[in-house]
mmCIF file of C-alpha atoms and ligand atoms in Angstrom:
data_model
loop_
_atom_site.group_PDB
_atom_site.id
_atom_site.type_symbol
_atom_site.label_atom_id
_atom_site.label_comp_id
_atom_site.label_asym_id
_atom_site.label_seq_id
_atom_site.Cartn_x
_atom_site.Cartn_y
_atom_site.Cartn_z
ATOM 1 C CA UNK A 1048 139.665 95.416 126.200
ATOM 2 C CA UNK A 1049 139.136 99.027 126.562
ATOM 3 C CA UNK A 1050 138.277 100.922 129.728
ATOM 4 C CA UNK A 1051 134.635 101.163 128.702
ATOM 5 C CA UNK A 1052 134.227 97.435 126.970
ATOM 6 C CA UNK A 1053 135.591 96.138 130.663
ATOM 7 C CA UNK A 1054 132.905 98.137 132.272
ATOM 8 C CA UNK A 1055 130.237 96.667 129.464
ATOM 9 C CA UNK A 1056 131.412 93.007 130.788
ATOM 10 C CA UNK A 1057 130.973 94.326 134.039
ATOM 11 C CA UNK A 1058 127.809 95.474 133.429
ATOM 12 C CA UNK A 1059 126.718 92.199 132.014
ATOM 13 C CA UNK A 1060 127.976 89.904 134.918
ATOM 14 C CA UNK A 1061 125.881 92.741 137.000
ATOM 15 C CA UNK A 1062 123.081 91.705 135.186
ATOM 16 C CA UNK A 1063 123.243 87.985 136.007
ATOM 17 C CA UNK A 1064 124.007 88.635 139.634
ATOM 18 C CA UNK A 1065 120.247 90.645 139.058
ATOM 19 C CA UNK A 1066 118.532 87.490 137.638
ATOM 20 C CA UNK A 1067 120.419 85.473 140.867
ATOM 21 C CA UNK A 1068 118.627 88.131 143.283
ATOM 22 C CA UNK A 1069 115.741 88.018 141.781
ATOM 23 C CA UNK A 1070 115.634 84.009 142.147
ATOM 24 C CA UNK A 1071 116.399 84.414 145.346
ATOM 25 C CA UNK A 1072 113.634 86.391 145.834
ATOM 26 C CA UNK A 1073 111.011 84.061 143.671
ATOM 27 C CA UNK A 1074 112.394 81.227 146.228
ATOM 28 C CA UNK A 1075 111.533 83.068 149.393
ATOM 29 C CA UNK A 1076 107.926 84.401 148.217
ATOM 30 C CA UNK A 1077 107.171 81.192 146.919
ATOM 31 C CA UNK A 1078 108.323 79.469 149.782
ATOM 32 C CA UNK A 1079 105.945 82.190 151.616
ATOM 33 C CA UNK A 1080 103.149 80.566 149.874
ATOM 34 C CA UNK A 1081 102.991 83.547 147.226
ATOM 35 C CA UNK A 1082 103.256 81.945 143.541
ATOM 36 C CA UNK A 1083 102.000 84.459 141.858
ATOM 37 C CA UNK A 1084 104.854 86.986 143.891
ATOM 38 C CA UNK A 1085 107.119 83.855 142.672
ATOM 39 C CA UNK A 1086 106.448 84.044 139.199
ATOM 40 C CA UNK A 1087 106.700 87.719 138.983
ATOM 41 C CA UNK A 1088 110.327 87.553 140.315
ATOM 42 C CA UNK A 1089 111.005 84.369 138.330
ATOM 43 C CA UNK A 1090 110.046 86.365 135.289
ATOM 44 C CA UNK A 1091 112.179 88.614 136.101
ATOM 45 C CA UNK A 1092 114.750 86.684 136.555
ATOM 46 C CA UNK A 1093 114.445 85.590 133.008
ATOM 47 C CA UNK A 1094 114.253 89.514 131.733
ATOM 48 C CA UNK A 1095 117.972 90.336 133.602
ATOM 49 C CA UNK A 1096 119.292 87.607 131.436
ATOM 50 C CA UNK A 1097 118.028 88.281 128.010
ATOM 51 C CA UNK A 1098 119.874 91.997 129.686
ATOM 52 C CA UNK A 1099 122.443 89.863 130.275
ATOM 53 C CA UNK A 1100 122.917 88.371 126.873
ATOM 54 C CA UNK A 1101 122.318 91.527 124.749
ATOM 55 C CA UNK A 1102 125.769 92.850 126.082
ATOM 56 C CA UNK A 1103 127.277 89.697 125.414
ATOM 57 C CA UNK A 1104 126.011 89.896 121.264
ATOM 58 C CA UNK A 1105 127.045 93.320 121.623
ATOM 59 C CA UNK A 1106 130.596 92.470 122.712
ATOM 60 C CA UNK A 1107 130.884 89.985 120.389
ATOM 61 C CA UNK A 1108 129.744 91.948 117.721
ATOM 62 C CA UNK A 1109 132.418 94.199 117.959
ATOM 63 C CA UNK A 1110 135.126 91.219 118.689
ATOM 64 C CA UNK A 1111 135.722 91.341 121.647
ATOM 65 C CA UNK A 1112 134.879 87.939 123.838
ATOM 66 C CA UNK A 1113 132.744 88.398 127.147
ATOM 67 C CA UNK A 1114 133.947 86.893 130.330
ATOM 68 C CA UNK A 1115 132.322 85.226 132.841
ATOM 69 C CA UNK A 1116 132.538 86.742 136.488
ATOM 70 C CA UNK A 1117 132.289 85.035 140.195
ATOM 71 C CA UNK A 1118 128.268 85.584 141.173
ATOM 72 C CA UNK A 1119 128.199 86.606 144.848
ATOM 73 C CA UNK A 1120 125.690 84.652 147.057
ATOM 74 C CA UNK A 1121 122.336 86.555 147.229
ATOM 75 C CA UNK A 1122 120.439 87.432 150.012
ATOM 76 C CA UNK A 1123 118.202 84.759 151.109
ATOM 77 C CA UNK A 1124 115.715 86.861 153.437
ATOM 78 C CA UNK A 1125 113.908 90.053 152.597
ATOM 79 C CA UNK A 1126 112.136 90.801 155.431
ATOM 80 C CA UNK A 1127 108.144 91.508 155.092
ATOM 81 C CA UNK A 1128 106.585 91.172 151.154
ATOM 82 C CA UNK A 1129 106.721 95.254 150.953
ATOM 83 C CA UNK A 1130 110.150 95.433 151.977
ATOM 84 C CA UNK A 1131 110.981 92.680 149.475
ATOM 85 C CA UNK A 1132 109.883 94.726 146.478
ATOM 86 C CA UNK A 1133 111.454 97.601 148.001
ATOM 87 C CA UNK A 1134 114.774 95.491 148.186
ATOM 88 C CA UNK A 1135 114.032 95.266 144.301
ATOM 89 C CA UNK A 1136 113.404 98.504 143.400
ATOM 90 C CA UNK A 1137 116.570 99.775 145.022
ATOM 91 C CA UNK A 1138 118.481 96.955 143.070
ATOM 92 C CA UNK A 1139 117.083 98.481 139.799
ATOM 93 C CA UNK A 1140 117.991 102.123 141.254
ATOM 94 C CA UNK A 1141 121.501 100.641 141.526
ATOM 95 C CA UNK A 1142 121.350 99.313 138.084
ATOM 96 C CA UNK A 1143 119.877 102.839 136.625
ATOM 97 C CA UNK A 1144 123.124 104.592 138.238
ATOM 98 C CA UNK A 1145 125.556 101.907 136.760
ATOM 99 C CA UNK A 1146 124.001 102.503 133.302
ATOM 100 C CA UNK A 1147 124.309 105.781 133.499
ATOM 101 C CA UNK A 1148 127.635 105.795 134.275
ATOM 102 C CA UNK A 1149 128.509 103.605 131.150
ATOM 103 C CA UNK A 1150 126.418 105.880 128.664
ATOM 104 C CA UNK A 1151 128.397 108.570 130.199
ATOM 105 C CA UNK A 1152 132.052 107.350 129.664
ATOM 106 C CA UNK A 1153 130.677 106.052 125.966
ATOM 107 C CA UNK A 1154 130.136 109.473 125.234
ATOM 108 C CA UNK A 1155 133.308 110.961 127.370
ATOM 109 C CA UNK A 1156 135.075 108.131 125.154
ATOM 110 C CA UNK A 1157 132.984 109.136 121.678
ATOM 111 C CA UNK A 1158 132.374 105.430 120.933
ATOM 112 C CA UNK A 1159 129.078 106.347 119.277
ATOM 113 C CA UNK A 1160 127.778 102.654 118.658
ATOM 114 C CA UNK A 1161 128.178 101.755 122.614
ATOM 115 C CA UNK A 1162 126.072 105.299 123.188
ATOM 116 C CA UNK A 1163 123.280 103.752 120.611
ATOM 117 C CA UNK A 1164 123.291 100.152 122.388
ATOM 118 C CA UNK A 1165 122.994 101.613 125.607
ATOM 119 C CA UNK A 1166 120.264 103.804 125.138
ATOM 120 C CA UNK A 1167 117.787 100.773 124.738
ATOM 121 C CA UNK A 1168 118.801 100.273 128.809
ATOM 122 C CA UNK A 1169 118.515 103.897 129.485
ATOM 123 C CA UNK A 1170 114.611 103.434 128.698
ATOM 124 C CA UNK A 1171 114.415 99.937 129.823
ATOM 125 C CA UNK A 1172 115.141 101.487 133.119
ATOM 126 C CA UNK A 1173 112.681 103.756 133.283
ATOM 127 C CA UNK A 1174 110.241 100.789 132.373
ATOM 128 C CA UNK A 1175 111.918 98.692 135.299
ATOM 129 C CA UNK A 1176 111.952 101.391 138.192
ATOM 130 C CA UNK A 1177 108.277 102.370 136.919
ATOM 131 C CA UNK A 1178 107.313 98.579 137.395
ATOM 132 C CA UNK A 1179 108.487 97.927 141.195
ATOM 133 C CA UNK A 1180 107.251 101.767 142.042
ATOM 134 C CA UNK A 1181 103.642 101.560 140.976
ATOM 135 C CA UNK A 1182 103.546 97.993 142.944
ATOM 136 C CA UNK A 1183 105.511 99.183 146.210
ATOM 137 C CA UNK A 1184 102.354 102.025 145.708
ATOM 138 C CA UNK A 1185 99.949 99.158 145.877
ATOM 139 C CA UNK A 1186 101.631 97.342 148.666
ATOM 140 C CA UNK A 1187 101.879 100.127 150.767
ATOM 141 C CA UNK A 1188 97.794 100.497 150.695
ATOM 142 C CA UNK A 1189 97.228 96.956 151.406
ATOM 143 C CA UNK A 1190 99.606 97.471 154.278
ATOM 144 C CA UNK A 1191 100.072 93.369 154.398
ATOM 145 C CA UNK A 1192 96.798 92.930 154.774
ATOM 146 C CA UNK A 1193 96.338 88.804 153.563
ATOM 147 C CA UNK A 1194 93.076 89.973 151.800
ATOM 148 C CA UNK A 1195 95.117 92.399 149.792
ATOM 149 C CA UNK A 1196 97.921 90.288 149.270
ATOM 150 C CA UNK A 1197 96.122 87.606 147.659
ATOM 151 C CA UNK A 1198 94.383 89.709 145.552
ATOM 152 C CA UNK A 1199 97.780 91.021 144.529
ATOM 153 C CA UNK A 1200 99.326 87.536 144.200
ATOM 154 C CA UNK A 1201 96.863 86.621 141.968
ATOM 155 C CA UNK A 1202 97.470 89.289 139.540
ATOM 156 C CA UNK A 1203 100.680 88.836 139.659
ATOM 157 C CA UNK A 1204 100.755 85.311 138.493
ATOM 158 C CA UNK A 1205 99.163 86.269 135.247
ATOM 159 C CA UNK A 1206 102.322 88.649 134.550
HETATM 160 FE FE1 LIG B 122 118.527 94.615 133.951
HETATM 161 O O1 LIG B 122 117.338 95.748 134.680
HETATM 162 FE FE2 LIG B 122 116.655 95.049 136.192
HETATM 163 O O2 LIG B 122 118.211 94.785 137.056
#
């Protein structure tokens, strides 16, 4: 594999290790009491794989076979439900500067279809960052108020 298809696989174990976090975090909300925090993170959970599998077709698609990584044990407590949403957004700030980097070397190594396939995740990570910053926003209002953070759970559960 090349020096920028490795760092594709890379980026795709990456993105399983983010639906494994984000379990992690459904499983601690929920256990909280908070289903509607639960399914939030549960869903997604489910978005960092379809992530996940969109660089595997994309390997694939250019012959090259994906490989499957060790997934490091996540976290298991994220402090108050603010701070566990801010544990999430810096995740996706993590995942924004990996992305970058790979867009950059695609262009440093002029391999044109990698640029196009990884501009999708350029603007999926504006969507993503935009997400956990407008509710870290609303969390920071209701200042863990319970009233607040039902209200919030509830909405959440319709996601
Ligand atoms: Fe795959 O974007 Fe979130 O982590």
């Amino acid at each position: 594999m090349s020096k920028l298809n490795d760092a594709i696989n890379e980026q795709y174990n990456y993105e399983i290790e983010s639906a494994y976090i984000y379990v992690s975090m459904a499983h601690y909300v929920e256990e909280k009491g908070m289903s509607g925090f639960a399914n939030f993170f549960k869903k997604q959970a489910k978005e960092e794989l379809e992530h996940a599998a969109k660089f595997s077709d994309y390997l694939f698609s250019i012959d090259e076979k994906p490989t499957l990584e060790q997934i490091p044990q996540p976290q298991t407590d994220f402090g108050n439900f603010t701070e566990t949403f801010k544990a999430a957004y810096e995740h996706e700030k993590e995942v924004t500067a990996r992305i970058n980097k790979l867009y950059d070397l695609s262009v440093e190594e002029n391999d044109h279809k990698a640029t196009s396939m990884l501009q999708w995740y350029i603007d999926e990570q504006v969507e993503e960052e935009d997400t956990f910053r407008t509710l870290i926003e609303q969390l920071e209002r209701i200042n863990e108020s319970w009233a607040g953070l039902y209200l919030l759970d509830e909405k959440l559960g319709h996601r």
